mmCIF file with all atom_site columns, C-alpha atoms in Angstrom:
data_model
loop_
_atom_site.group_PDB
_atom_site.id
_atom_site.type_symbol
_atom_site.label_atom_id
_atom_site.label_alt_id
_atom_site.label_comp_id
_atom_site.label_asym_id
_atom_site.label_entity_id
_atom_site.label_seq_id
_atom_site.pdbx_PDB_ins_code
_atom_site.Cartn_x
_atom_site.Cartn_y
_atom_site.Cartn_z
_atom_site.occupancy
_atom_site.B_iso_or_equiv
_atom_site.pdbx_formal_charge
_atom_site.auth_seq_id
_atom_site.auth_comp_id
_atom_site.auth_asym_id
_atom_site.auth_atom_id
_atom_site.pdbx_PDB_model_num
ATOM 1   C CA . MET A 1 1   ? -18.777 4.168   19.649  1.00 96.00 ? 1178 MET A CA 1
ATOM 2   C CA . ILE A 1 2   ? -16.058 3.141   17.240  1.00 98.00 ? 1179 ILE A CA 1
ATOM 3   C CA . GLY A 1 3   ? -15.527 -0.554  16.562  1.00 98.00 ? 1180 GLY A CA 1
ATOM 4   C CA . LEU A 1 4   ? -12.432 -1.906  14.881  1.00 98.00 ? 1181 LEU A CA 1
ATOM 5   C CA . LEU A 1 5   ? -12.720 -5.182  12.969  1.00 98.00 ? 1182 LEU A CA 1
ATOM 6   C CA . LEU A 1 6   ? -9.437  -6.863  12.142  1.00 98.00 ? 1183 LEU A CA 1
ATOM 7   C CA . VAL A 1 7   ? -9.937  -9.311  9.244   1.00 98.00 ? 1184 VAL A CA 1
ATOM 8   C CA . ASP A 1 8   ? -7.399  -11.856 8.023   1.00 96.00 ? 1185 ASP A CA 1
ATOM 9   C CA . HIS A 1 9   ? -7.642  -14.690 5.512   1.00 93.00 ? 1186 HIS A CA 1
ATOM 10  C CA . GLY A 1 10  ? -8.284  -17.518 7.966   1.00 93.00 ? 1187 GLY A CA 1
ATOM 11  C CA . SER A 1 11  ? -6.362  -20.773 8.138   1.00 88.00 ? 1188 SER A CA 1
ATOM 12  C CA . ARG A 1 12  ? -6.883  -24.447 8.858   1.00 88.00 ? 1189 ARG A CA 1
ATOM 13  C CA . ARG A 1 13  ? -4.086  -24.066 11.414  1.00 86.00 ? 1190 ARG A CA 1
ATOM 14  C CA . GLU A 1 14  ? -5.325  -22.981 14.800  1.00 89.00 ? 1191 GLU A CA 1
ATOM 15  C CA . ALA A 1 15  ? -1.937  -21.396 15.574  1.00 86.00 ? 1192 ALA A CA 1
ATOM 16  C CA . ALA A 1 16  ? -2.303  -19.070 12.589  1.00 86.00 ? 1193 ALA A CA 1
ATOM 17  C CA . ASN A 1 17  ? -5.843  -18.066 13.559  1.00 92.00 ? 1194 ASN A CA 1
ATOM 18  C CA . ALA A 1 18  ? -4.757  -17.524 17.147  1.00 93.00 ? 1195 ALA A CA 1
ATOM 19  C CA . THR A 1 19  ? -2.275  -14.836 16.097  1.00 92.00 ? 1196 THR A CA 1
ATOM 20  C CA . LEU A 1 20  ? -5.149  -12.659 14.879  1.00 94.00 ? 1197 LEU A CA 1
ATOM 21  C CA . ALA A 1 21  ? -6.968  -13.027 18.198  1.00 95.00 ? 1198 ALA A CA 1
ATOM 22  C CA . GLU A 1 22  ? -3.719  -12.102 19.908  1.00 94.00 ? 1199 GLU A CA 1
ATOM 23  C CA . MET A 1 23  ? -3.343  -9.010  17.717  1.00 95.00 ? 1200 MET A CA 1
ATOM 24  C CA . ALA A 1 24  ? -6.907  -7.979  18.603  1.00 96.00 ? 1201 ALA A CA 1
ATOM 25  C CA . ALA A 1 25  ? -6.007  -8.312  22.284  1.00 96.00 ? 1202 ALA A CA 1
ATOM 26  C CA . ARG A 1 26  ? -2.934  -6.117  21.766  1.00 96.00 ? 1203 ARG A CA 1
ATOM 27  C CA . LEU A 1 27  ? -5.089  -3.472  20.077  1.00 97.00 ? 1204 LEU A CA 1
ATOM 28  C CA . ARG A 1 28  ? -7.546  -3.533  22.998  1.00 96.00 ? 1205 ARG A CA 1
ATOM 29  C CA . GLN A 1 29  ? -4.678  -3.026  25.396  1.00 96.00 ? 1206 GLN A CA 1
ATOM 30  C CA . ARG A 1 30  ? -3.349  -0.061  23.418  1.00 95.00 ? 1207 ARG A CA 1
ATOM 31  C CA . ARG A 1 31  ? -6.726  1.525   22.813  1.00 96.00 ? 1208 ARG A CA 1
ATOM 32  C CA . PRO A 1 32  ? -9.203  0.708   25.594  1.00 96.00 ? 1209 PRO A CA 1
ATOM 33  C CA . ASP A 1 33  ? -11.416 3.473   24.148  1.00 97.00 ? 1210 ASP A CA 1
ATOM 34  C CA . LEU A 1 34  ? -12.202 1.278   21.122  1.00 97.00 ? 1211 LEU A CA 1
ATOM 35  C CA . LEU A 1 35  ? -14.229 -1.880  20.704  1.00 98.00 ? 1212 LEU A CA 1
ATOM 36  C CA . VAL A 1 36  ? -12.026 -4.401  18.906  1.00 98.00 ? 1213 VAL A CA 1
ATOM 37  C CA . ALA A 1 37  ? -13.059 -7.681  17.291  1.00 98.00 ? 1214 ALA A CA 1
ATOM 38  C CA . HIS A 1 38  ? -11.385 -10.026 14.851  1.00 98.00 ? 1215 HIS A CA 1
ATOM 39  C CA . ALA A 1 39  ? -12.760 -12.131 12.004  1.00 98.00 ? 1216 ALA A CA 1
ATOM 40  C CA . HIS A 1 40  ? -11.539 -14.574 9.373   1.00 98.00 ? 1217 HIS A CA 1
ATOM 41  C CA . MET A 1 41  ? -12.494 -14.186 5.713   1.00 97.00 ? 1218 MET A CA 1
ATOM 42  C CA . GLU A 1 42  ? -12.838 -17.954 5.354   1.00 97.00 ? 1219 GLU A CA 1
ATOM 43  C CA . LEU A 1 43  ? -11.872 -21.346 6.805   1.00 96.00 ? 1220 LEU A CA 1
ATOM 44  C CA . ALA A 1 44  ? -12.400 -20.389 10.451  1.00 96.00 ? 1221 ALA A CA 1
ATOM 45  C CA . GLN A 1 45  ? -14.785 -18.730 12.870  1.00 97.00 ? 1222 GLN A CA 1
ATOM 46  C CA . PRO A 1 46  ? -15.605 -15.990 13.714  1.00 98.00 ? 1223 PRO A CA 1
ATOM 47  C CA . ASP A 1 47  ? -16.376 -15.037 10.129  1.00 98.00 ? 1224 ASP A CA 1
ATOM 48  C CA . ILE A 1 48  ? -16.877 -11.444 8.993   1.00 98.00 ? 1225 ILE A CA 1
ATOM 49  C CA . ALA A 1 49  ? -20.636 -11.401 9.670   1.00 98.00 ? 1226 ALA A CA 1
ATOM 50  C CA . ALA A 1 50  ? -20.044 -12.751 13.192  1.00 98.00 ? 1227 ALA A CA 1
ATOM 51  C CA . GLY A 1 51  ? -17.292 -10.240 13.941  1.00 98.00 ? 1228 GLY A CA 1
ATOM 52  C CA . PHE A 1 52  ? -19.326 -7.322  12.583  1.00 98.00 ? 1229 PHE A CA 1
ATOM 53  C CA . THR A 1 53  ? -22.390 -8.343  14.586  1.00 98.00 ? 1230 THR A CA 1
ATOM 54  C CA . ALA A 1 54  ? -20.321 -8.816  17.756  1.00 98.00 ? 1231 ALA A CA 1
ATOM 55  C CA . LEU A 1 55  ? -19.154 -5.207  17.518  1.00 98.00 ? 1232 LEU A CA 1
ATOM 56  C CA . VAL A 1 56  ? -22.706 -3.946  16.985  1.00 98.00 ? 1233 VAL A CA 1
ATOM 57  C CA . VAL A 1 57  ? -23.987 -5.974  19.941  1.00 98.00 ? 1234 VAL A CA 1
ATOM 58  C CA . ALA A 1 58  ? -21.177 -4.521  22.073  1.00 98.00 ? 1235 ALA A CA 1
ATOM 59  C CA . GLY A 1 59  ? -22.349 -1.016  21.179  1.00 98.00 ? 1236 GLY A CA 1
ATOM 60  C CA . ALA A 1 60  ? -20.398 0.018   18.083  1.00 98.00 ? 1237 ALA A CA 1
ATOM 61  C CA . ASP A 1 61  ? -22.181 2.327   15.652  1.00 98.00 ? 1238 ASP A CA 1
ATOM 62  C CA . ASP A 1 62  ? -19.134 3.225   13.527  1.00 98.00 ? 1239 ASP A CA 1
ATOM 63  C CA . ILE A 1 63  ? -17.076 0.274   12.344  1.00 98.00 ? 1240 ILE A CA 1
ATOM 64  C CA . ARG A 1 64  ? -13.614 0.477   10.789  1.00 98.00 ? 1241 ARG A CA 1
ATOM 65  C CA . VAL A 1 65  ? -12.533 -2.677  9.024   1.00 98.00 ? 1242 VAL A CA 1
ATOM 66  C CA . VAL A 1 66  ? -8.794  -3.258  8.698   1.00 97.00 ? 1243 VAL A CA 1
ATOM 67  C CA . PRO A 1 67  ? -7.791  -5.951  6.201   1.00 97.00 ? 1244 PRO A CA 1
ATOM 68  C CA . TYR A 1 68  ? -4.965  -7.666  8.042   1.00 97.00 ? 1245 TYR A CA 1
ATOM 69  C CA . PHE A 1 69  ? -3.052  -8.385  4.825   1.00 93.00 ? 1246 PHE A CA 1
ATOM 70  C CA . LEU A 1 70  ? 0.384   -7.321  3.670   1.00 93.00 ? 1247 LEU A CA 1
ATOM 71  C CA . ALA A 1 71  ? -0.531  -6.526  0.069   1.00 86.00 ? 1248 ALA A CA 1
ATOM 72  C CA . PRO A 1 72  ? -3.565  -5.331  -1.880  1.00 81.00 ? 1249 PRO A CA 1
ATOM 73  C CA . GLY A 1 73  ? -4.415  -8.656  -3.521  1.00 81.00 ? 1250 GLY A CA 1
ATOM 74  C CA . ARG A 1 74  ? -7.863  -9.869  -4.495  1.00 84.00 ? 1251 ARG A CA 1
ATOM 75  C CA . HIS A 1 75  ? -8.881  -10.734 -0.929  1.00 89.00 ? 1252 HIS A CA 1
ATOM 76  C CA . ALA A 1 76  ? -8.257  -7.271  0.508   1.00 88.00 ? 1253 ALA A CA 1
ATOM 77  C CA . SER A 1 77  ? -9.521  -5.440  -2.584  1.00 87.00 ? 1254 SER A CA 1
ATOM 78  C CA . GLU A 1 78  ? -12.622 -7.438  -3.515  1.00 92.00 ? 1255 GLU A CA 1
ATOM 79  C CA . ASP A 1 79  ? -13.564 -10.400 -1.327  1.00 95.00 ? 1256 ASP A CA 1
ATOM 80  C CA . ILE A 1 80  ? -13.481 -8.646  2.037   1.00 97.00 ? 1257 ILE A CA 1
ATOM 81  C CA . PRO A 1 81  ? -15.360 -5.524  0.860   1.00 97.00 ? 1258 PRO A CA 1
ATOM 82  C CA . ALA A 1 82  ? -18.065 -7.803  -0.578  1.00 97.00 ? 1259 ALA A CA 1
ATOM 83  C CA . LEU A 1 83  ? -18.374 -9.785  2.665   1.00 98.00 ? 1260 LEU A CA 1
ATOM 84  C CA . VAL A 1 84  ? -18.451 -6.647  4.820   1.00 98.00 ? 1261 VAL A CA 1
ATOM 85  C CA . THR A 1 85  ? -21.089 -5.071  2.592   1.00 98.00 ? 1262 THR A CA 1
ATOM 86  C CA . ALA A 1 86  ? -23.226 -8.192  2.985   1.00 98.00 ? 1263 ALA A CA 1
ATOM 87  C CA . ALA A 1 87  ? -22.712 -8.285  6.760   1.00 98.00 ? 1264 ALA A CA 1
ATOM 88  C CA . ALA A 1 88  ? -23.647 -4.607  7.129   1.00 98.00 ? 1265 ALA A CA 1
ATOM 89  C CA . VAL A 1 89  ? -27.065 -5.059  5.481   1.00 97.00 ? 1266 VAL A CA 1
ATOM 90  C CA . ALA A 1 90  ? -28.425 -6.466  8.748   1.00 96.00 ? 1267 ALA A CA 1
ATOM 91  C CA . HIS A 1 91  ? -27.313 -3.323  10.626  1.00 97.00 ? 1268 HIS A CA 1
ATOM 92  C CA . PRO A 1 92  ? -28.491 -0.282  8.648   1.00 97.00 ? 1269 PRO A CA 1
ATOM 93  C CA . GLN A 1 93  ? -27.982 2.050   11.641  1.00 97.00 ? 1270 GLN A CA 1
ATOM 94  C CA . VAL A 1 94  ? -24.247 1.393   11.636  1.00 98.00 ? 1271 VAL A CA 1
ATOM 95  C CA . THR A 1 95  ? -21.753 3.368   9.541   1.00 98.00 ? 1272 THR A CA 1
ATOM 96  C CA . TRP A 1 96  ? -18.651 1.571   8.394   1.00 98.00 ? 1273 TRP A CA 1
ATOM 97  C CA . ARG A 1 97  ? -15.651 1.868   6.140   1.00 97.00 ? 1274 ARG A CA 1
ATOM 98  C CA . ILE A 1 98  ? -12.796 -0.326  5.057   1.00 96.00 ? 1275 ILE A CA 1
ATOM 99  C CA . GLY A 1 99  ? -9.236  0.883   5.497   1.00 94.00 ? 1276 GLY A CA 1
ATOM 100 C CA . GLU A 1 100 ? -6.166  0.026   3.486   1.00 93.00 ? 1277 GLU A CA 1
ATOM 101 C CA . CYS A 1 101 ? -4.294  -3.188  4.077   1.00 93.00 ? 1278 CYS A CA 1
ATOM 102 C CA . LEU A 1 102 ? -1.124  -3.055  6.174   1.00 95.00 ? 1279 LEU A CA 1
ATOM 103 C CA . GLY A 1 103 ? 1.554   -2.914  3.502   1.00 91.00 ? 1280 GLY A CA 1
ATOM 104 C CA . PRO A 1 104 ? 3.661   -1.532  2.163   1.00 90.00 ? 1281 PRO A CA 1
ATOM 105 C CA . HIS A 1 105 ? 4.899   0.598   5.067   1.00 94.00 ? 1282 HIS A CA 1
ATOM 106 C CA . ASP A 1 106 ? 8.197   1.493   6.743   1.00 95.00 ? 1283 ASP A CA 1
ATOM 107 C CA . LEU A 1 107 ? 7.049   -0.173  9.966   1.00 97.00 ? 1284 LEU A CA 1
ATOM 108 C CA . LEU A 1 108 ? 7.071   -3.460  8.019   1.00 97.00 ? 1285 LEU A CA 1
ATOM 109 C CA . ALA A 1 109 ? 10.626  -2.789  6.831   1.00 96.00 ? 1286 ALA A CA 1
ATOM 110 C CA . GLU A 1 110 ? 11.618  -2.219  10.456  1.00 96.00 ? 1287 GLU A CA 1
ATOM 111 C CA . LEU A 1 111 ? 9.891   -5.445  11.490  1.00 97.00 ? 1288 LEU A CA 1
ATOM 112 C CA . ALA A 1 112 ? 11.438  -7.515  8.664   1.00 97.00 ? 1289 ALA A CA 1
ATOM 113 C CA . LEU A 1 113 ? 14.905  -6.355  9.757   1.00 96.00 ? 1290 LEU A CA 1
ATOM 114 C CA . LEU A 1 114 ? 14.105  -7.274  13.361  1.00 96.00 ? 1291 LEU A CA 1
ATOM 115 C CA . ARG A 1 115 ? 12.997  -10.754 12.292  1.00 96.00 ? 1292 ARG A CA 1
ATOM 116 C CA . SER A 1 116 ? 16.077  -11.268 10.120  1.00 95.00 ? 1293 SER A CA 1
ATOM 117 C CA . GLY A 1 117 ? 18.310  -10.771 13.138  1.00 92.00 ? 1294 GLY A CA 1
ATOM 118 C CA . VAL A 1 118 ? 20.755  -8.534  11.215  1.00 91.00 ? 1295 VAL A CA 1
ATOM 119 C CA . MET B 1 1   ? 28.540  -10.672 3.177   1.00 96.00 ? 1468 MET B CA 1
ATOM 120 C CA . ILE B 1 2   ? 25.030  -10.981 4.569   1.00 98.00 ? 1469 ILE B CA 1
ATOM 121 C CA . GLY B 1 3   ? 22.150  -11.360 2.142   1.00 98.00 ? 1470 GLY B CA 1
ATOM 122 C CA . LEU B 1 4   ? 18.549  -10.886 3.145   1.00 98.00 ? 1471 LEU B CA 1
ATOM 123 C CA . LEU B 1 5   ? 15.873  -12.738 1.174   1.00 98.00 ? 1472 LEU B CA 1
ATOM 124 C CA . LEU B 1 6   ? 12.333  -11.482 1.667   1.00 98.00 ? 1473 LEU B CA 1
ATOM 125 C CA . VAL B 1 7   ? 9.859   -14.198 0.644   1.00 98.00 ? 1474 VAL B CA 1
ATOM 126 C CA . ASP B 1 8   ? 6.105   -13.758 0.255   1.00 96.00 ? 1475 ASP B CA 1
ATOM 127 C CA . HIS B 1 9   ? 3.404   -16.043 -1.106  1.00 93.00 ? 1476 HIS B CA 1
ATOM 128 C CA . GLY B 1 10  ? 3.245   -14.612 -4.627  1.00 93.00 ? 1477 GLY B CA 1
ATOM 129 C CA . SER B 1 11  ? 0.093   -13.472 -6.395  1.00 89.00 ? 1478 SER B CA 1
ATOM 130 C CA . ARG B 1 12  ? -1.465  -13.416 -9.832  1.00 88.00 ? 1479 ARG B CA 1
ATOM 131 C CA . ARG B 1 13  ? -1.878  -9.648  -9.278  1.00 86.00 ? 1480 ARG B CA 1
ATOM 132 C CA . GLU B 1 14  ? 1.140   -7.664  -10.326 1.00 89.00 ? 1481 GLU B CA 1
ATOM 133 C CA . ALA B 1 15  ? 0.250   -4.918  -7.815  1.00 86.00 ? 1482 ALA B CA 1
ATOM 134 C CA . ALA B 1 16  ? 0.524   -7.399  -4.953  1.00 86.00 ? 1483 ALA B CA 1
ATOM 135 C CA . ASN B 1 17  ? 3.877   -8.724  -6.165  1.00 92.00 ? 1484 ASN B CA 1
ATOM 136 C CA . ALA B 1 18  ? 5.148   -5.183  -6.660  1.00 93.00 ? 1485 ALA B CA 1
ATOM 137 C CA . THR B 1 19  ? 4.680   -4.376  -2.973  1.00 92.00 ? 1486 THR B CA 1
ATOM 138 C CA . LEU B 1 20  ? 7.310   -6.985  -2.069  1.00 94.00 ? 1487 LEU B CA 1
ATOM 139 C CA . ALA B 1 21  ? 9.788   -5.465  -4.516  1.00 95.00 ? 1488 ALA B CA 1
ATOM 140 C CA . GLU B 1 22  ? 9.034   -2.098  -2.965  1.00 94.00 ? 1489 GLU B CA 1
ATOM 141 C CA . MET B 1 23  ? 9.638   -3.456  0.526   1.00 95.00 ? 1490 MET B CA 1
ATOM 142 C CA . ALA B 1 24  ? 12.996  -4.874  -0.634  1.00 96.00 ? 1491 ALA B CA 1
ATOM 143 C CA . ALA B 1 25  ? 13.892  -1.420  -1.950  1.00 96.00 ? 1492 ALA B CA 1
ATOM 144 C CA . ARG B 1 26  ? 12.977  0.140   1.408   1.00 96.00 ? 1493 ARG B CA 1
ATOM 145 C CA . LEU B 1 27  ? 15.201  -2.382  3.201   1.00 97.00 ? 1494 LEU B CA 1
ATOM 146 C CA . ARG B 1 28  ? 18.120  -1.550  0.874   1.00 96.00 ? 1495 ARG B CA 1
ATOM 147 C CA . GLN B 1 29  ? 17.663  2.105   1.640   1.00 96.00 ? 1496 GLN B CA 1
ATOM 148 C CA . ARG B 1 30  ? 17.692  1.487   5.391   1.00 95.00 ? 1497 ARG B CA 1
ATOM 149 C CA . ARG B 1 31  ? 20.554  -0.962  5.340   1.00 96.00 ? 1498 ARG B CA 1
ATOM 150 C CA . PRO B 1 32  ? 22.961  -0.298  2.456   1.00 96.00 ? 1499 PRO B CA 1
ATOM 151 C CA . ASP B 1 33  ? 25.409  -2.658  4.203   1.00 97.00 ? 1500 ASP B CA 1
ATOM 152 C CA . LEU B 1 34  ? 23.194  -5.648  3.314   1.00 97.00 ? 1501 LEU B CA 1
ATOM 153 C CA . LEU B 1 35  ? 22.417  -7.360  0.035   1.00 98.00 ? 1502 LEU B CA 1
ATOM 154 C CA . VAL B 1 36  ? 18.636  -7.563  -0.255  1.00 98.00 ? 1503 VAL B CA 1
ATOM 155 C CA . ALA B 1 37  ? 16.583  -9.641  -2.685  1.00 98.00 ? 1504 ALA B CA 1
ATOM 156 C CA . HIS B 1 38  ? 12.946  -10.664 -2.822  1.00 98.00 ? 1505 HIS B CA 1
ATOM 157 C CA . ALA B 1 39  ? 11.257  -13.865 -3.994  1.00 98.00 ? 1506 ALA B CA 1
ATOM 158 C CA . HIS B 1 40  ? 7.784   -15.327 -4.325  1.00 98.00 ? 1507 HIS B CA 1
ATOM 159 C CA . MET B 1 41  ? 6.956   -18.790 -2.996  1.00 97.00 ? 1508 MET B CA 1
ATOM 160 C CA . GLU B 1 42  ? 4.730   -19.476 -6.005  1.00 97.00 ? 1509 GLU B CA 1
ATOM 161 C CA . LEU B 1 43  ? 2.718   -17.895 -8.851  1.00 96.00 ? 1510 LEU B CA 1
ATOM 162 C CA . ALA B 1 44  ? 5.329   -15.276 -9.771  1.00 96.00 ? 1511 ALA B CA 1
ATOM 163 C CA . GLN B 1 45  ? 8.985   -14.722 -10.518 1.00 97.00 ? 1512 GLN B CA 1
ATOM 164 C CA . PRO B 1 46  ? 11.570  -14.419 -9.042  1.00 98.00 ? 1513 PRO B CA 1
ATOM 165 C CA . ASP B 1 47  ? 10.996  -17.684 -7.208  1.00 98.00 ? 1514 ASP B CA 1
ATOM 166 C CA . ILE B 1 48  ? 12.969  -18.728 -4.123  1.00 98.00 ? 1515 ILE B CA 1
ATOM 167 C CA . ALA B 1 49  ? 15.740  -20.458 -6.080  1.00 98.00 ? 1516 ALA B CA 1
ATOM 168 C CA . ALA B 1 50  ? 16.171  -17.378 -8.289  1.00 98.00 ? 1517 ALA B CA 1
ATOM 169 C CA . GLY B 1 51  ? 16.248  -14.986 -5.331  1.00 98.00 ? 1518 GLY B CA 1
ATOM 170 C CA . PHE B 1 52  ? 18.699  -17.158 -3.391  1.00 98.00 ? 1519 PHE B CA 1
ATOM 171 C CA . THR B 1 53  ? 21.000  -17.467 -6.403  1.00 98.00 ? 1520 THR B CA 1
ATOM 172 C CA . ALA B 1 54  ? 20.828  -13.724 -7.093  1.00 98.00 ? 1521 ALA B CA 1
ATOM 173 C CA . LEU B 1 55  ? 22.132  -13.031 -3.596  1.00 98.00 ? 1522 LEU B CA 1
ATOM 174 C CA . VAL B 1 56  ? 24.969  -15.552 -4.011  1.00 98.00 ? 1523 VAL B CA 1
ATOM 175 C CA . VAL B 1 57  ? 25.936  -14.075 -7.382  1.00 97.00 ? 1524 VAL B CA 1
ATOM 176 C CA . ALA B 1 58  ? 25.982  -10.609 -5.776  1.00 98.00 ? 1525 ALA B CA 1
ATOM 177 C CA . GLY B 1 59  ? 28.443  -11.873 -3.176  1.00 98.00 ? 1526 GLY B CA 1
ATOM 178 C CA . ALA B 1 60  ? 26.367  -13.096 -0.235  1.00 98.00 ? 1527 ALA B CA 1
ATOM 179 C CA . ASP B 1 61  ? 27.801  -16.011 1.759   1.00 98.00 ? 1528 ASP B CA 1
ATOM 180 C CA . ASP B 1 62  ? 25.398  -15.793 4.714   1.00 98.00 ? 1529 ASP B CA 1
ATOM 181 C CA . ILE B 1 63  ? 21.722  -15.618 3.768   1.00 98.00 ? 1530 ILE B CA 1
ATOM 182 C CA . ARG B 1 64  ? 18.874  -14.739 6.133   1.00 98.00 ? 1531 ARG B CA 1
ATOM 183 C CA . VAL B 1 65  ? 15.458  -15.638 4.817   1.00 98.00 ? 1532 VAL B CA 1
ATOM 184 C CA . VAL B 1 66  ? 12.518  -13.648 6.193   1.00 97.00 ? 1533 VAL B CA 1
ATOM 185 C CA . PRO B 1 67  ? 9.084   -15.156 5.511   1.00 97.00 ? 1534 PRO B CA 1
ATOM 186 C CA . TYR B 1 68  ? 7.051   -12.054 4.706   1.00 97.00 ? 1535 TYR B CA 1
ATOM 187 C CA . PHE B 1 69  ? 3.902   -13.489 6.279   1.00 93.00 ? 1536 PHE B CA 1
ATOM 188 C CA . LEU B 1 70  ? 1.772   -12.284 9.153   1.00 93.00 ? 1537 LEU B CA 1
ATOM 189 C CA . ALA B 1 71  ? 1.187   -15.647 10.796  1.00 86.00 ? 1538 ALA B CA 1
ATOM 190 C CA . PRO B 1 72  ? 3.002   -18.980 11.128  1.00 81.00 ? 1539 PRO B CA 1
ATOM 191 C CA . GLY B 1 73  ? 0.799   -20.957 8.762   1.00 81.00 ? 1540 GLY B CA 1
ATOM 192 C CA . ARG B 1 74  ? 1.855   -23.878 6.601   1.00 84.00 ? 1541 ARG B CA 1
ATOM 193 C CA . HIS B 1 75  ? 3.635   -21.707 4.032   1.00 89.00 ? 1542 HIS B CA 1
ATOM 194 C CA . ALA B 1 76  ? 5.979   -20.015 6.505   1.00 88.00 ? 1543 ALA B CA 1
ATOM 195 C CA . SER B 1 77  ? 6.478   -23.142 8.610   1.00 87.00 ? 1544 SER B CA 1
ATOM 196 C CA . GLU B 1 78  ? 6.867   -25.864 5.987   1.00 92.00 ? 1545 GLU B CA 1
ATOM 197 C CA . ASP B 1 79  ? 6.698   -24.839 2.326   1.00 95.00 ? 1546 ASP B CA 1
ATOM 198 C CA . ILE B 1 80  ? 9.257   -22.028 2.412   1.00 97.00 ? 1547 ILE B CA 1
ATOM 199 C CA . PRO B 1 81  ? 11.810  -23.953 4.512   1.00 97.00 ? 1548 PRO B CA 1
ATOM 200 C CA . ALA B 1 82  ? 11.533  -26.854 2.037   1.00 97.00 ? 1549 ALA B CA 1
ATOM 201 C CA . LEU B 1 83  ? 12.034  -24.579 -0.979  1.00 98.00 ? 1550 LEU B CA 1
ATOM 202 C CA . VAL B 1 84  ? 14.971  -22.750 0.628   1.00 98.00 ? 1551 VAL B CA 1
ATOM 203 C CA . THR B 1 85  ? 16.610  -26.043 1.578   1.00 98.00 ? 1552 THR B CA 1
ATOM 204 C CA . ALA B 1 86  ? 16.301  -27.195 -2.043  1.00 98.00 ? 1553 ALA B CA 1
ATOM 205 C CA . ALA B 1 87  ? 17.651  -23.886 -3.381  1.00 98.00 ? 1554 ALA B CA 1
ATOM 206 C CA . ALA B 1 88  ? 20.641  -23.986 -1.030  1.00 98.00 ? 1555 ALA B CA 1
ATOM 207 C CA . VAL B 1 89  ? 21.826  -27.384 -2.285  1.00 97.00 ? 1556 VAL B CA 1
ATOM 208 C CA . ALA B 1 90  ? 23.363  -25.685 -5.337  1.00 96.00 ? 1557 ALA B CA 1
ATOM 209 C CA . HIS B 1 91  ? 25.409  -23.369 -3.071  1.00 97.00 ? 1558 HIS B CA 1
ATOM 210 C CA . PRO B 1 92  ? 27.090  -25.523 -0.399  1.00 97.00 ? 1559 PRO B CA 1
ATOM 211 C CA . GLN B 1 93  ? 29.549  -22.742 0.494   1.00 97.00 ? 1560 GLN B CA 1
ATOM 212 C CA . VAL B 1 94  ? 26.730  -20.487 1.684   1.00 98.00 ? 1561 VAL B CA 1
ATOM 213 C CA . THR B 1 95  ? 25.344  -20.542 5.219   1.00 98.00 ? 1562 THR B CA 1
ATOM 214 C CA . TRP B 1 96  ? 21.709  -19.646 5.659   1.00 98.00 ? 1563 TRP B CA 1
ATOM 215 C CA . ARG B 1 97  ? 18.899  -19.599 8.166   1.00 97.00 ? 1564 ARG B CA 1
ATOM 216 C CA . ILE B 1 98  ? 15.217  -18.826 8.139   1.00 96.00 ? 1565 ILE B CA 1
ATOM 217 C CA . GLY B 1 99  ? 13.835  -16.244 10.559  1.00 94.00 ? 1566 GLY B CA 1
ATOM 218 C CA . GLU B 1 100 ? 10.403  -16.020 12.083  1.00 93.00 ? 1567 GLU B CA 1
ATOM 219 C CA . CYS B 1 101 ? 7.519   -14.574 10.140  1.00 93.00 ? 1568 CYS B CA 1
ATOM 220 C CA . LEU B 1 102 ? 6.499   -10.990 10.861  1.00 95.00 ? 1569 LEU B CA 1
ATOM 221 C CA . GLY B 1 103 ? 3.607   -11.478 13.253  1.00 91.00 ? 1570 GLY B CA 1
ATOM 222 C CA . PRO B 1 104 ? 2.449   -11.216 15.846  1.00 90.00 ? 1571 PRO B CA 1
ATOM 223 C CA . HIS B 1 105 ? 4.281   -8.062  16.961  1.00 94.00 ? 1572 HIS B CA 1
ATOM 224 C CA . ASP B 1 106 ? 3.450   -4.689  18.524  1.00 95.00 ? 1573 ASP B CA 1
ATOM 225 C CA . LEU B 1 107 ? 4.650   -2.901  15.392  1.00 97.00 ? 1574 LEU B CA 1
ATOM 226 C CA . LEU B 1 108 ? 1.756   -4.587  13.558  1.00 97.00 ? 1575 LEU B CA 1
ATOM 227 C CA . ALA B 1 109 ? -0.693  -3.358  16.195  1.00 96.00 ? 1576 ALA B CA 1
ATOM 228 C CA . GLU B 1 110 ? 0.663   0.137   15.662  1.00 96.00 ? 1577 GLU B CA 1
ATOM 229 C CA . LEU B 1 111 ? 0.307   -0.228  11.894  1.00 97.00 ? 1578 LEU B CA 1
ATOM 230 C CA . ALA B 1 112 ? -3.237  -1.631  12.091  1.00 97.00 ? 1579 ALA B CA 1
ATOM 231 C CA . LEU B 1 113 ? -4.279  1.384   14.169  1.00 96.00 ? 1580 LEU B CA 1
ATOM 232 C CA . LEU B 1 114 ? -2.676  3.720   11.638  1.00 96.00 ? 1581 LEU B CA 1
ATOM 233 C CA . ARG B 1 115 ? -4.535  2.024   8.786   1.00 96.00 ? 1582 ARG B CA 1
ATOM 234 C CA . SER B 1 116 ? -7.854  2.137   10.664  1.00 95.00 ? 1583 SER B CA 1
ATOM 235 C CA . GLY B 1 117 ? -7.621  5.922   10.893  1.00 92.00 ? 1584 GLY B CA 1
ATOM 236 C CA . VAL B 1 118 ? -8.753  5.946   14.534  1.00 91.00 ? 1585 VAL B CA 1
#
């Protein structure tokens, strides 16, 4: 079963962390055929190891990690791959891969225009 | 004339900063009726004052700032409004407002699924 792990930076603000949990819920609603979990790279729980393990416990054997970042900075390109690699060591039966971060993409241009109100 | 200022965090990685410039170019293409500029909150140029001024110089008298952030953390909620307020002092003839940050939104759920490849 495919598991999708949505990973953001993590914040000291609960409101910021809550938006990732909300996005995970929206993904579950859209794709009830997938297992979906979220994790924060740092500063908040669940961390990447906890999110990865939660998917495995729920039955995932193929995990797709999506860095929930707008640009390919150091976090999406280096830190998150390193943390996922470390988390996966405990689950050698599970295949996994890391997708590209969200941006740039035309859907983000559409969303920015919506938010600008013009 | 309406000016749209897309503001991200700013990075020490040129590739990350370049994605914001690319997003500004995509917005110009979609909406040639708008003036569009981009700015980085910190770490890179153009900064918010430079981006704001560039729009005014180009003829904008009504500026919409879009925090190019996924969640309403401290940067989108406090730091960017403070920097925009300071930048606007030099241009009292210009009206401006700050929109909401990008997330959470269903378009981001759609994009995350696209990036996951599932």
